Amino acid sequence: MIEIELDGKKVDVQEGCMIMHAAEKAGTYIPHFCYHKKLSIAANCRMCLVDVEKAPKPMPACATPVTQGMIVRTKSERAIKAQQSVMEFLLINHPLDCPICDQGGECQLQDLAVGYGGTTSRYEEEKRVVNPKDVGPLVSMQEMSRCIQCTRCVRFGQEVAGIMELGMSHRGEHAQIETFVGQSVDSELSGNMIDICPVGALTSKPFRYSARTWELSRRKSVSPHDATGANLIVQVKNNKVMRVVPLENEDVNECWIADRDRFSYEALESADRLTKPMLKQGGEWKEVDWQTALEYVANGLQGVKAQHGPQAIGTLASPHSTAEELFLAANLTRGLGSQNIDTRLRAADFQTDGKARWLGTSVASLTTLQRALVIGSNIRKDQPLLAQRLRQAVRNGGKVNALNAQAYDWAMPVANTLVADAANWVQALADIAAAVGAITGAAAPVAGNANSAEAQAIAKSLTGGDRKAILLGNAAAHHAKASSLLSLANWIGAQTGATVGYLGEAANTVGAQVVGALPKAGGQTAGQMLAGGLKAVVLLNTEPAFDAANGAAAAQAIGQAEMVVTLSPFKANMDISDVLLPISPFTETAGTFINTEGRAQSFHGVVKPLGEARPAWKVLRVLGSMLHVPGFEFETIEEVRAQAIPADVQALLSNACSASVDVSPAAGQPAAAAIYQLDSLVRRAPSLQLTADAKLQGGL
């Protein structure tokens, strides 16, 4: 630590840090545009010029390292004059269109121009004009004349997203930010460029001209999509969600969110929204009141139970549902005498050791990994924010290895990739285990080819370094021999000192296991239920055609049941259902998601339910009461939460696996959802379905 003087105050700071960091520590604000705490230093806006004693000229605070005894003045006449000169320069070509600018109200340039700008401009020549550019359905570059060349967006692409989609061409006043010729901005994290743009050059295409920022109320929430559990701020006007932006949480999502977290809100106002309960009568759908619909469901379930026994009833719930909803759905099913409740809709191997499978480490620790092995995952698309963490690890010298059916572009250097058909993944992992055993001297659990060049390279990588992790992706979790993969991964982890865990598929994959939304002894798994045979099926937030491993066949099999009840925010499963109950999406209900590291995050509804939609936990509570199931006397969501989620979630997490390893080829291909097909919300978000990723995978 060294001591400097900042505006007359003594500040102890780390040697080698910049004046900007020292000012942040001291609570002193230095105006800036190009500096961002998560990006590399560019020092090209010059707005952060400060007066350093004995320096011949003002120095940029973001790029000037501190030295022992340095005296810095941020408010001296010299510093202020330098900052005012920079501001005048930046405003020379900036258009005077603040009243129509989407950035108005949260524009750094506007804010600083008040403090450092002149009352009039001395510039009388013609202003520079930059042609608008169309770079895709999410990010708007219509007003690039506003750009001040801070290059935040360029550095974000290179350093965080891992792909340089924007760059600066030309020189001097002709310099402009643009894409490579004929290219668009297709990164799964592209929306973050909108947030970090300090002026209104990059704006949100879906949000453009829809509201002013000061009209919006801001409410905290949690992403209902992937297992990261990104923290969100949902912005609301007139009981309508207008925009979603990140809520900073260093331990989870830092200050970033994925595009599906940012733009899926469009689905909330979709024409597909279900706003009234509906019954199918004579092959036609008719709207009914809640009482009629609930009585129909209750009588139907009781009739099936009386005629076929309770085991003819089953519940298939989406792991994107809240922990409270899953808890009540499980209790309702068990209260009817059935153990048929499951959320593992895409799985093929249903062995469990009674504990919840999770990441095996913290999300934040992924940034510090020195070695990683990713099995069965296109992590960049499956888990954009976790991929970003691994990208940081690689930038800091870490080595990432992969075992996949093909070599994916993860927008980061991958040290070694073992490409094997999914049917042979267990054998391929056994080869890696054998190669690890050859290095450590331990006997491998099953026979493998220790001489395979790729296996040897991965084994050598895993036995080096300190902080290590073996991460099983969605395809590995849904593999026909998932338990064998986990057992082998655990053995390799024990030999190399690596943590072992699952990246996780959905917002509540871990939460579903914690609250017991899994079949107990005698209950059917999701695979068995989706194969048909049930007489009554309750579908909670689930669309078998899209959410199940074998979608079309599963939907057809479910449709054979005497009664199919769909609880969904959308008009889903209309071809196979008998009754549709409108439930609230995450913005209209309170609940809890438990992310892949076992972090329970609760949130409140941010708007009132649309039409006659109701929170699913309330619908399930009423159904439970109508069916005389004990333990459904809840008044508030807090009461449900207290009963559903144990105080110590971590105690329920374990990736231990007692299954023996079977190296024979697996049947079928593991089911893994495409990035914009993961759940009902992203499937119905128009802008997301226009992206290159969505077109590549085929839209809804």
XYZ file of C-alpha atoms in Angstrom:
700
model
C 0.000 0.000 0.000
C 1.129 3.528 -0.716
C -0.184 6.900 0.445
C -1.239 9.753 -1.825
C -2.910 13.092 -1.225
C -6.211 13.581 -3.077
C -7.887 16.959 -2.766
C -6.143 17.503 0.563
C -7.097 14.082 1.986
C -4.645 11.239 2.629
C -5.645 8.033 0.838
C -4.040 4.581 1.172
C -4.195 2.711 -2.146
C -2.729 -0.370 -3.756
C 0.550 0.172 -5.548
C 0.088 0.178 -9.320
C -3.560 1.266 -9.317
C -4.740 4.345 -11.174
C -5.742 7.728 -9.797
C -9.340 6.907 -10.821
C -9.372 3.869 -8.505
C -7.920 5.961 -5.681
C -10.647 8.558 -6.209
C -13.335 5.844 -6.139
C -11.914 4.583 -2.852
C -11.942 8.098 -1.405
C -15.497 8.709 -2.617
C -14.413 11.448 -5.035
C -16.137 11.546 -8.430
C -13.968 12.284 -11.443
C -15.961 12.882 -14.646
C -15.307 10.298 -17.360
C -16.784 8.632 -20.446
C -14.435 5.975 -21.756
C -13.478 4.515 -18.363
C -15.534 1.518 -17.172
C -14.554 -0.594 -14.177
C -15.055 -3.874 -16.091
C -13.193 -2.859 -19.254
C -9.572 -2.174 -20.113
C -8.265 1.395 -19.975
C -8.436 3.353 -23.226
C -7.893 6.947 -22.003
C -9.281 8.352 -25.217
C -12.063 10.651 -24.014
C -9.707 12.778 -21.778
C -12.630 13.895 -19.640
C -10.933 12.629 -16.497
C -7.984 15.043 -16.681
C -6.735 15.975 -13.214
C -4.020 18.229 -11.834
C -1.018 16.217 -10.607
C 1.613 18.247 -8.771
C 4.896 18.575 -10.713
C 3.298 17.150 -13.882
C 3.793 19.456 -16.891
C 0.148 19.133 -17.982
C -3.154 17.684 -16.700
C -3.073 13.867 -16.581
C -5.868 11.355 -17.345
C -6.947 9.873 -14.006
C -7.926 6.526 -15.572
C -4.446 5.883 -17.017
C -2.060 7.522 -14.546
C -0.639 5.126 -11.946
C -0.295 6.430 -8.395
C 3.126 6.905 -6.814
C 4.163 7.368 -3.198
C 3.455 10.907 -2.000
C 1.633 11.939 -5.202
C -0.486 15.054 -4.784
C -3.623 15.095 -6.943
C -6.200 17.868 -7.276
C -9.439 17.079 -9.073
C -11.152 20.404 -8.432
C -8.311 22.857 -9.064
C -8.672 25.606 -11.643
C -6.231 23.785 -13.926
C -8.199 20.510 -13.764
C -11.577 22.167 -14.237
C -10.326 24.219 -17.199
C -8.907 21.087 -18.855
C -12.203 19.216 -18.373
C -14.189 22.139 -19.741
C -11.974 22.235 -22.828
C -12.554 18.499 -23.410
C -16.298 18.943 -22.996
C -16.319 21.771 -25.549
C -14.441 19.539 -27.957
C -16.859 16.620 -27.438
C -19.893 18.839 -28.040
C -18.564 20.317 -31.304
C -20.077 17.582 -33.463
C -22.755 16.316 -31.080
C -26.282 16.918 -32.441
C -28.597 19.091 -30.365
C -31.341 16.477 -30.203
C -31.629 15.842 -26.449
C -35.452 16.249 -26.485
C -35.884 13.274 -28.816
C -32.949 11.178 -27.633
C -33.759 7.846 -25.984
C -30.823 8.318 -23.633
C -32.377 11.488 -22.185
C -32.521 11.301 -18.413
C -29.664 8.816 -18.076
C -27.081 10.375 -20.405
C -23.607 10.951 -18.973
C -22.825 13.562 -21.631
C -25.969 15.516 -20.777
C -25.224 15.365 -17.048
C -21.595 16.465 -17.406
C -22.411 19.140 -19.984
C -24.435 20.885 -17.266
C -21.368 21.071 -15.024
C -18.559 21.469 -17.540
C -20.168 22.722 -20.772
C -20.318 26.311 -21.952
C -23.508 28.304 -22.364
C -22.890 28.793 -26.083
C -20.823 27.052 -28.716
C -17.945 28.759 -30.483
C -18.145 26.234 -33.319
C -19.904 27.622 -36.385
C -18.875 25.163 -39.120
C -21.004 22.298 -40.391
C -21.408 19.397 -37.964
C -20.322 15.904 -38.838
C -23.087 13.472 -39.827
C -22.714 9.696 -39.572
C -25.004 7.477 -41.620
C -27.312 5.219 -39.596
C -26.604 1.491 -39.610
C -28.852 -1.553 -39.268
C -26.979 -4.130 -37.164
C -29.762 -6.465 -36.078
C -33.090 -6.592 -34.220
C -31.820 -5.715 -30.712
C -29.307 -2.863 -30.877
C -30.128 0.358 -32.730
C -27.325 2.374 -34.393
C -29.639 4.914 -36.000
C -28.034 7.947 -34.319
C -24.313 7.312 -34.582
C -23.761 11.038 -35.051
C -24.071 11.180 -31.244
C -21.071 8.867 -30.779
C -18.116 10.384 -28.884
C -15.702 7.516 -29.766
C -15.272 6.350 -26.185
C -14.863 2.784 -27.625
C -16.646 1.155 -24.672
C -18.727 -0.947 -27.075
C -15.624 -2.063 -28.984
C -13.803 -3.092 -25.803
C -16.898 -4.835 -24.441
C -17.072 -7.009 -27.557
C -13.388 -7.889 -27.392
C -13.075 -8.425 -23.649
C -16.452 -9.540 -22.294
C -18.487 -10.917 -25.206
C -15.300 -12.373 -26.662
C -16.092 -11.381 -30.240
C -15.161 -8.097 -31.876
C -18.332 -7.126 -33.725
C -17.801 -3.359 -33.640
C -14.660 -1.430 -34.453
C -13.524 2.068 -35.349
C -12.810 2.942 -38.952
C -11.270 6.078 -40.516
C -9.405 8.804 -38.636
C -9.909 12.215 -37.080
C -13.362 13.685 -37.401
C -14.237 10.965 -39.936
C -13.736 8.216 -37.333
C -16.849 6.167 -36.673
C -17.899 2.983 -34.913
C -19.296 0.362 -37.271
C -19.511 -3.363 -37.911
C -17.323 -5.259 -40.299
C -18.665 -5.035 -43.863
C -21.974 -6.804 -44.200
C -21.943 -8.083 -40.592
C -24.497 -7.599 -37.834
C -24.226 -7.595 -34.028
C -25.152 -11.159 -33.078
C -23.549 -11.732 -29.693
C -25.789 -13.272 -27.012
C -24.621 -10.445 -24.695
C -25.011 -7.591 -27.216
C -27.628 -5.669 -25.210
C -24.996 -4.729 -22.631
C -23.499 -2.370 -25.223
C -26.674 -0.282 -24.844
C -26.114 0.009 -21.080
C -22.464 0.990 -21.249
C -22.866 3.536 -24.061
C -22.545 6.873 -22.199
C -24.484 8.780 -24.882
C -27.490 7.885 -27.039
C -25.522 6.358 -29.916
C -26.484 2.745 -29.113
C -30.065 2.318 -27.982
C -32.511 -0.539 -27.480
C -34.459 -1.231 -30.670
C -37.515 -2.797 -28.973
C -37.661 0.018 -26.388
C -37.030 2.938 -28.801
C -39.441 5.859 -28.444
C -41.756 3.946 -26.116
C -41.178 5.857 -22.866
C -38.986 8.434 -21.151
C -36.717 7.076 -18.456
C -38.018 9.411 -15.761
C -41.539 8.099 -16.287
C -40.506 4.558 -15.379
C -40.642 3.035 -11.925
C -37.783 0.627 -11.155
C -38.345 -2.699 -9.443
C -35.945 -5.504 -8.600
C -36.426 -8.995 -9.992
C -34.583 -12.189 -10.960
C -34.205 -13.731 -14.411
C -36.491 -16.743 -14.993
C -34.393 -18.200 -17.828
C -31.041 -19.877 -17.273
C -29.520 -21.137 -14.034
C -27.295 -18.114 -13.387
C -30.112 -16.248 -11.639
C -29.173 -12.842 -13.074
C -30.454 -9.895 -11.010
C -32.690 -7.525 -12.959
C -34.262 -4.103 -12.699
C -37.642 -4.194 -14.391
C -38.860 -0.761 -15.462
C -42.597 -0.234 -15.476
C -45.036 2.402 -16.763
C -48.822 2.261 -16.441
C -48.725 -1.332 -15.194
C -46.753 -2.438 -18.239
C -43.181 -3.699 -18.377
C -41.288 -1.313 -20.667
C -37.668 -2.314 -20.223
C -35.350 -4.693 -18.361
C -31.797 -3.738 -17.352
C -29.196 -5.400 -15.087
C -29.046 -4.960 -11.333
C -25.408 -5.141 -10.330
C -24.470 -8.154 -8.214
C -20.774 -9.041 -8.262
C -21.435 -12.551 -6.948
C -23.930 -13.503 -9.661
C -24.076 -11.510 -12.898
C -21.695 -8.600 -12.157
C -23.210 -5.723 -14.168
C -24.182 -7.799 -17.254
C -27.238 -9.726 -18.394
C -27.819 -11.952 -21.394
C -30.009 -10.751 -24.262
C -32.745 -13.239 -23.380
C -32.906 -11.742 -19.873
C -33.118 -8.246 -21.355
C -35.595 -8.670 -24.209
C -37.885 -11.564 -23.219
C -40.281 -9.037 -21.630
C -41.772 -8.487 -25.097
C -43.600 -11.817 -24.701
C -45.565 -10.414 -21.731
C -47.769 -8.409 -24.086
C -47.923 -11.145 -26.716
C -51.169 -11.842 -28.544
C -50.641 -15.354 -27.230
C -51.279 -14.312 -23.614
C -54.004 -16.248 -21.848
C -56.143 -13.817 -19.866
C -59.202 -15.937 -18.987
C -59.713 -19.585 -18.021
C -60.783 -21.683 -21.010
C -62.548 -25.039 -21.386
C -62.673 -27.234 -24.436
C -66.316 -28.166 -25.110
C -67.233 -30.183 -28.185
C -63.779 -29.558 -29.652
C -64.137 -25.775 -29.278
C -62.475 -23.509 -26.755
C -64.755 -21.320 -24.632
C -63.894 -18.753 -21.998
C -65.335 -19.483 -18.550
C -65.043 -18.014 -15.054
C -62.478 -19.221 -12.540
C -65.014 -21.052 -10.397
C -66.242 -23.153 -13.322
C -62.715 -23.962 -14.511
C -61.426 -24.917 -11.053
C -64.482 -27.071 -10.311
C -63.989 -28.814 -13.652
C -60.353 -29.561 -12.775
C -61.138 -30.690 -9.213
C -64.015 -32.947 -10.313
C -61.957 -34.349 -13.191
C -58.985 -35.219 -10.949
C -61.259 -36.800 -8.340
C -63.049 -38.777 -11.078
C -59.764 -40.135 -12.483
C -58.572 -40.987 -8.984
C -61.811 -42.856 -8.207
C -61.866 -44.710 -11.523
C -58.178 -45.455 -12.183
C -56.453 -44.898 -8.845
C -54.170 -42.020 -7.815
C -51.179 -43.347 -9.774
C -53.034 -42.495 -12.997
C -52.510 -38.782 -12.187
C -49.210 -37.031 -12.934
C -47.753 -33.505 -12.881
C -45.116 -32.247 -15.295
C -43.737 -28.915 -14.138
C -41.257 -26.607 -15.772
C -38.019 -25.908 -13.879
C -38.624 -22.255 -14.849
C -41.462 -22.156 -12.281
C -40.813 -20.630 -8.855
C -39.806 -22.794 -5.900
C -43.130 -22.011 -4.208
C -45.132 -23.134 -7.262
C -43.131 -26.352 -7.562
C -43.534 -27.064 -3.843
C -47.323 -26.680 -4.001
C -47.570 -28.674 -7.240
C -45.622 -31.520 -5.614
C -47.769 -31.380 -2.461
C -50.980 -31.302 -4.496
C -49.920 -34.355 -6.505
C -48.885 -36.245 -3.373
C -52.040 -35.139 -1.574
C -54.023 -36.931 -4.274
C -52.030 -40.092 -3.496
C -49.679 -39.946 -6.492
C -45.878 -39.669 -6.599
C -45.846 -38.733 -10.292
C -44.259 -35.261 -10.192
C -41.164 -34.309 -12.173
C -39.403 -31.317 -13.738
C -36.629 -33.145 -15.655
C -38.461 -32.877 -18.941
C -35.460 -33.225 -21.260
C -33.596 -35.858 -19.219
C -33.031 -39.477 -20.247
C -31.307 -40.789 -17.093
C -33.296 -40.267 -13.898
C -31.001 -41.807 -11.290
C -30.652 -39.641 -8.191
C -28.864 -39.954 -4.876
C -31.399 -37.910 -2.968
C -29.440 -34.644 -3.034
C -29.763 -31.626 -5.310
C -27.181 -31.477 -8.084
C -25.527 -28.095 -8.490
C -22.525 -26.163 -9.783
C -20.193 -27.552 -7.138
C -18.617 -24.142 -6.543
C -19.675 -20.491 -6.547
C -20.494 -18.603 -9.740
C -17.936 -15.917 -8.897
C -15.171 -18.512 -8.507
C -15.426 -19.424 -12.212
C -13.579 -16.176 -12.947
C -10.534 -17.370 -10.996
C -10.289 -20.900 -12.437
C -6.920 -21.997 -13.748
C -8.186 -25.218 -15.333
C -11.651 -26.249 -16.483
C -13.169 -29.186 -18.354
C -16.602 -28.576 -19.884
C -18.530 -31.727 -20.825
C -21.553 -31.740 -23.126
C -22.301 -28.045 -23.405
C -22.266 -25.228 -25.884
C -21.698 -23.024 -22.853
C -21.641 -19.773 -24.803
C -25.277 -20.234 -25.821
C -26.520 -22.370 -22.920
C -25.100 -20.139 -20.191
C -23.921 -16.800 -21.654
C -23.031 -15.275 -18.273
C -21.150 -18.324 -17.018
C -19.293 -18.458 -20.351
C -18.340 -14.832 -19.791
C -16.859 -15.802 -16.410
C -14.794 -18.558 -18.028
C -13.698 -16.053 -20.686
C -12.307 -13.857 -17.900
C -10.493 -16.865 -16.446
C -8.872 -17.552 -19.835
C -7.841 -13.887 -20.151
C -6.102 -14.279 -16.780
C -4.150 -17.320 -17.974
C -6.644 -20.132 -17.309
C -7.012 -23.132 -19.634
C -10.438 -24.398 -20.731
C -10.845 -27.921 -22.147
C -13.932 -29.427 -23.763
C -15.561 -32.803 -24.437
C -18.355 -32.320 -26.947
C -20.039 -33.796 -30.006
C -18.538 -30.953 -32.072
C -16.075 -28.119 -31.658
C -18.137 -25.026 -30.780
C -17.073 -21.414 -31.112
C -17.060 -20.189 -27.494
C -15.474 -16.833 -28.323
C -12.453 -17.762 -26.237
C -9.342 -19.872 -26.803
C -10.053 -23.520 -25.910
C -6.875 -25.344 -24.957
C -7.988 -28.872 -25.945
C -11.184 -30.246 -27.447
C -12.049 -33.928 -27.509
C -14.731 -34.396 -30.173
C -16.765 -37.590 -29.803
C -20.260 -38.653 -30.778
C -22.634 -38.242 -27.824
C -23.172 -42.021 -27.762
C -19.477 -42.479 -26.870
C -19.039 -39.676 -24.313
C -18.705 -42.099 -21.391
C -15.892 -43.953 -23.171
C -14.219 -40.650 -24.118
C -14.364 -39.510 -20.476
C -13.038 -42.929 -19.427
C -10.061 -42.301 -21.755
C -9.415 -38.978 -19.961
C -9.736 -40.780 -16.599
C -7.232 -43.415 -17.743
C -4.820 -40.670 -18.846
C -5.239 -38.916 -15.466
C -4.593 -42.270 -13.725
C -1.426 -42.731 -15.774
C -0.165 -39.344 -14.496
C -1.257 -39.710 -10.846
C -0.580 -43.436 -10.527
C -4.186 -44.232 -9.526
C -6.125 -47.133 -11.022
C -8.850 -45.848 -13.374
C -12.417 -46.963 -12.469
C -12.986 -48.471 -15.946
C -10.774 -49.388 -18.860
C -9.888 -46.506 -21.160
C -7.369 -45.604 -23.830
C -4.734 -43.627 -21.939
C -2.741 -43.184 -25.137
C -5.321 -40.991 -26.888
C -3.562 -37.711 -27.736
C -6.587 -35.524 -26.883
C -7.252 -37.407 -23.632
C -3.611 -37.058 -22.616
C -3.604 -33.323 -23.365
C -6.769 -32.757 -21.282
C -5.420 -34.955 -18.441
C -2.135 -33.042 -18.422
C -4.049 -29.754 -18.345
C -6.270 -30.881 -15.431
C -3.351 -32.077 -13.346
C -1.715 -28.632 -13.603
C -2.808 -25.409 -11.906
C -4.522 -24.928 -8.559
C -8.162 -23.875 -8.929
C -9.989 -26.371 -11.153
C -13.532 -27.364 -12.103
C -15.242 -30.050 -14.159
C -18.519 -28.675 -15.486
C -21.273 -30.829 -16.967
C -23.532 -29.000 -19.371
C -27.153 -29.464 -20.438
C -26.367 -32.202 -22.968
C -24.411 -34.119 -20.287
C -27.272 -33.716 -17.782
C -29.783 -34.987 -20.352
C -27.533 -37.807 -21.606
C -28.835 -41.387 -21.515
C -25.844 -42.273 -19.314
C -25.703 -39.043 -17.298
C -24.960 -40.954 -14.075
C -21.952 -42.680 -15.639
C -20.618 -39.312 -16.800
C -21.064 -37.879 -13.293
C -19.374 -40.865 -11.627
C -16.364 -40.565 -13.937
C -16.242 -36.786 -13.511
C -16.241 -37.266 -9.725
C -13.319 -39.698 -9.976
C -11.309 -37.322 -12.191
C -12.191 -34.452 -9.831
C -10.949 -36.446 -6.817
C -7.668 -37.236 -8.587
C -7.003 -33.724 -9.853
C -8.470 -31.658 -7.020
C -11.192 -30.219 -9.264
C -14.720 -29.389 -8.144
C -17.460 -31.187 -10.097
C -20.835 -29.716 -10.916
C -23.636 -29.040 -13.346
C -23.949 -25.750 -15.181
C -27.728 -26.088 -14.801
C -30.410 -25.622 -17.405
C -33.211 -23.530 -15.974
C -33.757 -20.854 -13.339
C -34.972 -23.432 -10.829
C -33.288 -26.686 -11.828
C -31.661 -26.745 -8.375
C -34.771 -25.288 -6.688
C -36.998 -28.088 -8.031
C -34.707 -30.655 -6.405
C -34.523 -28.695 -3.134
C -38.324 -28.453 -2.727
C -38.863 -32.093 -3.685
C -40.534 -31.723 -7.090
C -39.221 -35.177 -8.028
C -40.927 -38.594 -7.918
C -40.452 -40.581 -4.735
C -40.647 -44.362 -4.377
C -43.193 -45.792 -6.766
C -43.608 -42.555 -8.737
C -43.132 -42.215 -12.473
C -40.301 -40.086 -13.859
C -40.839 -37.445 -16.517
C -39.607 -39.933 -19.140
C -42.245 -42.484 -18.112
C -45.036 -39.904 -17.932
C -44.129 -38.442 -21.316
C -44.275 -41.915 -22.824
C -48.046 -41.957 -22.132
C -50.240 -44.096 -19.954
C -51.497 -41.450 -17.502
C -55.198 -40.674 -17.357
C -54.892 -37.134 -15.968
C -51.940 -34.810 -16.511
C -51.289 -31.393 -14.966
C -48.864 -29.271 -17.019
C -47.375 -26.398 -15.000
C -45.656 -23.849 -17.276
C -44.893 -26.753 -19.597
C -45.252 -27.214 -23.337
C -44.317 -30.847 -24.039
C -43.895 -30.191 -27.770
C -40.986 -27.812 -27.005
C -39.869 -28.653 -23.463
C -39.699 -32.451 -23.585
C -36.873 -34.629 -24.856
C -38.900 -36.079 -27.699
C -41.245 -33.161 -28.215
C -43.764 -34.221 -30.848
C -44.075 -37.812 -29.590
C -44.338 -36.627 -25.980
C -47.112 -34.155 -26.810
C -49.014 -36.847 -28.679
C -48.650 -39.290 -25.778
C -49.843 -36.697 -23.251
C -52.800 -35.872 -25.508
C -54.078 -39.456 -25.080
C -54.950 -38.792 -21.424
C -58.596 -38.379 -20.404
C -57.903 -34.951 -18.930
C -55.006 -32.567 -19.511
C -54.840 -29.395 -17.410
C -52.471 -26.634 -18.558
C -51.429 -23.839 -16.217
C -49.660 -21.303 -18.388
C -49.420 -17.548 -19.033
C -49.969 -18.351 -22.717
C -52.446 -20.154 -24.955
C -50.271 -23.253 -24.953
C -50.997 -26.952 -25.529
C -54.379 -26.097 -27.045
C -54.352 -29.214 -29.216
C -53.859 -31.589 -26.262
C -55.444 -29.788 -23.281
C -58.999 -29.874 -21.924
C -58.701 -26.821 -19.703
C -56.374 -23.795 -19.682
C -55.782 -21.863 -16.467
C -54.115 -18.434 -16.926
C -51.211 -18.000 -14.489
C -48.846 -15.099 -14.028
C -45.339 -14.953 -15.509
C -42.446 -13.917 -13.238
C -43.216 -10.194 -13.549
C -46.733 -10.631 -12.163
C -46.067 -12.922 -9.218
C -43.770 -13.249 -6.231
C -41.498 -16.240 -5.842
C -38.011 -17.649 -5.411
C -35.445 -19.043 -7.831
C -32.506 -21.074 -6.555
C -29.651 -20.686 -8.989
C -27.014 -23.230 -9.948
C -24.756 -22.354 -6.978
C -27.663 -22.880 -4.549
C -28.337 -19.176 -3.973
C -32.028 -18.601 -3.142
C -33.209 -15.270 -4.579
C -36.738 -14.070 -3.887
C -38.558 -11.405 -5.846
C -41.913 -9.618 -5.941
C -44.334 -9.096 -8.789
C -43.649 -5.797 -10.555
C -47.015 -5.363 -12.327
C -50.570 -6.540 -11.753
C -51.583 -9.793 -13.463
C -52.941 -9.314 -16.976
C -56.700 -9.853 -17.329
C -57.878 -12.638 -15.044
C -54.482 -14.335 -14.773
C -53.532 -15.286 -11.236
C -50.247 -16.284 -9.570
C -49.799 -20.052 -9.951
C -49.228 -20.542 -6.212
C -52.683 -19.085 -5.508
C -54.309 -21.295 -8.152
C -52.613 -24.400 -6.722
C -53.560 -23.374 -3.188
C -57.248 -23.087 -4.151
C -57.121 -26.412 -6.021
C -55.557 -28.046 -2.973
C -58.351 -26.702 -0.761
C -61.066 -27.822 -3.215
C -59.552 -31.319 -3.300
C -59.366 -31.360 0.534
C -55.609 -31.847 0.523
C -54.210 -31.016 3.988
C -51.542 -28.345 4.377
C -52.880 -25.801 1.857
C -53.978 -23.136 4.359
C -51.546 -20.487 3.139
C -52.414 -16.821 3.168
C -49.212 -15.299 1.808
C -46.319 -16.290 -0.437
C -43.996 -15.850 2.576
C -45.809 -18.673 4.390
C -45.350 -20.972 1.386
C -41.667 -19.966 1.091
C -40.991 -20.655 4.769
C -42.315 -24.183 4.391
C -40.884 -24.869 0.916
C -37.281 -23.709 1.232
C -35.131 -24.948 4.128
C -32.978 -22.466 6.011
C -29.790 -24.218 4.926
C -30.084 -24.928 1.197
C -26.361 -25.743 0.937
C -26.838 -28.831 3.145
C -29.084 -30.350 0.462
C -26.578 -29.886 -2.377
C -24.310 -32.703 -3.469
C -22.983 -34.117 -6.733
C -22.018 -37.452 -5.194
C -23.048 -40.356 -7.413
C -23.136 -44.021 -6.478
C -23.964 -45.254 -10.002
C -21.545 -47.657 -11.647
C -19.910 -46.599 -14.903
C -21.282 -48.113 -18.111
C -19.054 -47.412 -21.120
C -21.290 -49.070 -23.708
C -22.622 -46.679 -26.398
C -25.671 -44.702 -25.306
C -28.911 -44.767 -27.248
C -30.282 -41.564 -28.741
C -28.986 -38.014 -28.713
C -29.249 -35.820 -25.596
C -31.896 -33.107 -25.801
C -30.662 -29.553 -25.341
C -32.767 -26.469 -26.038
C -31.485 -23.767 -28.356
C -30.679 -20.385 -26.808
C -33.997 -18.775 -27.806
C -36.144 -21.892 -27.430
C -35.426 -22.479 -23.759
C -38.777 -21.460 -22.250
C -42.188 -20.087 -23.124
C -41.161 -16.438 -22.691
C -38.135 -16.370 -25.010
C -40.034 -18.412 -27.602
C -42.623 -15.630 -27.814
C -40.325 -12.592 -27.739
C -40.474 -11.206 -31.327
C -37.096 -9.425 -31.317
C -35.255 -12.459 -29.949
C -36.823 -14.627 -32.636
C -35.407 -12.316 -35.310
C -31.808 -12.795 -34.152
C -29.227 -14.792 -36.071
C -29.179 -17.433 -33.299
C -32.943 -17.914 -33.487
C -32.942 -18.145 -37.282
C -30.127 -20.665 -37.124
C -32.150 -22.931 -34.819
C -35.560 -22.310 -36.368
C -38.159 -20.205 -34.616
C -41.373 -21.237 -32.871
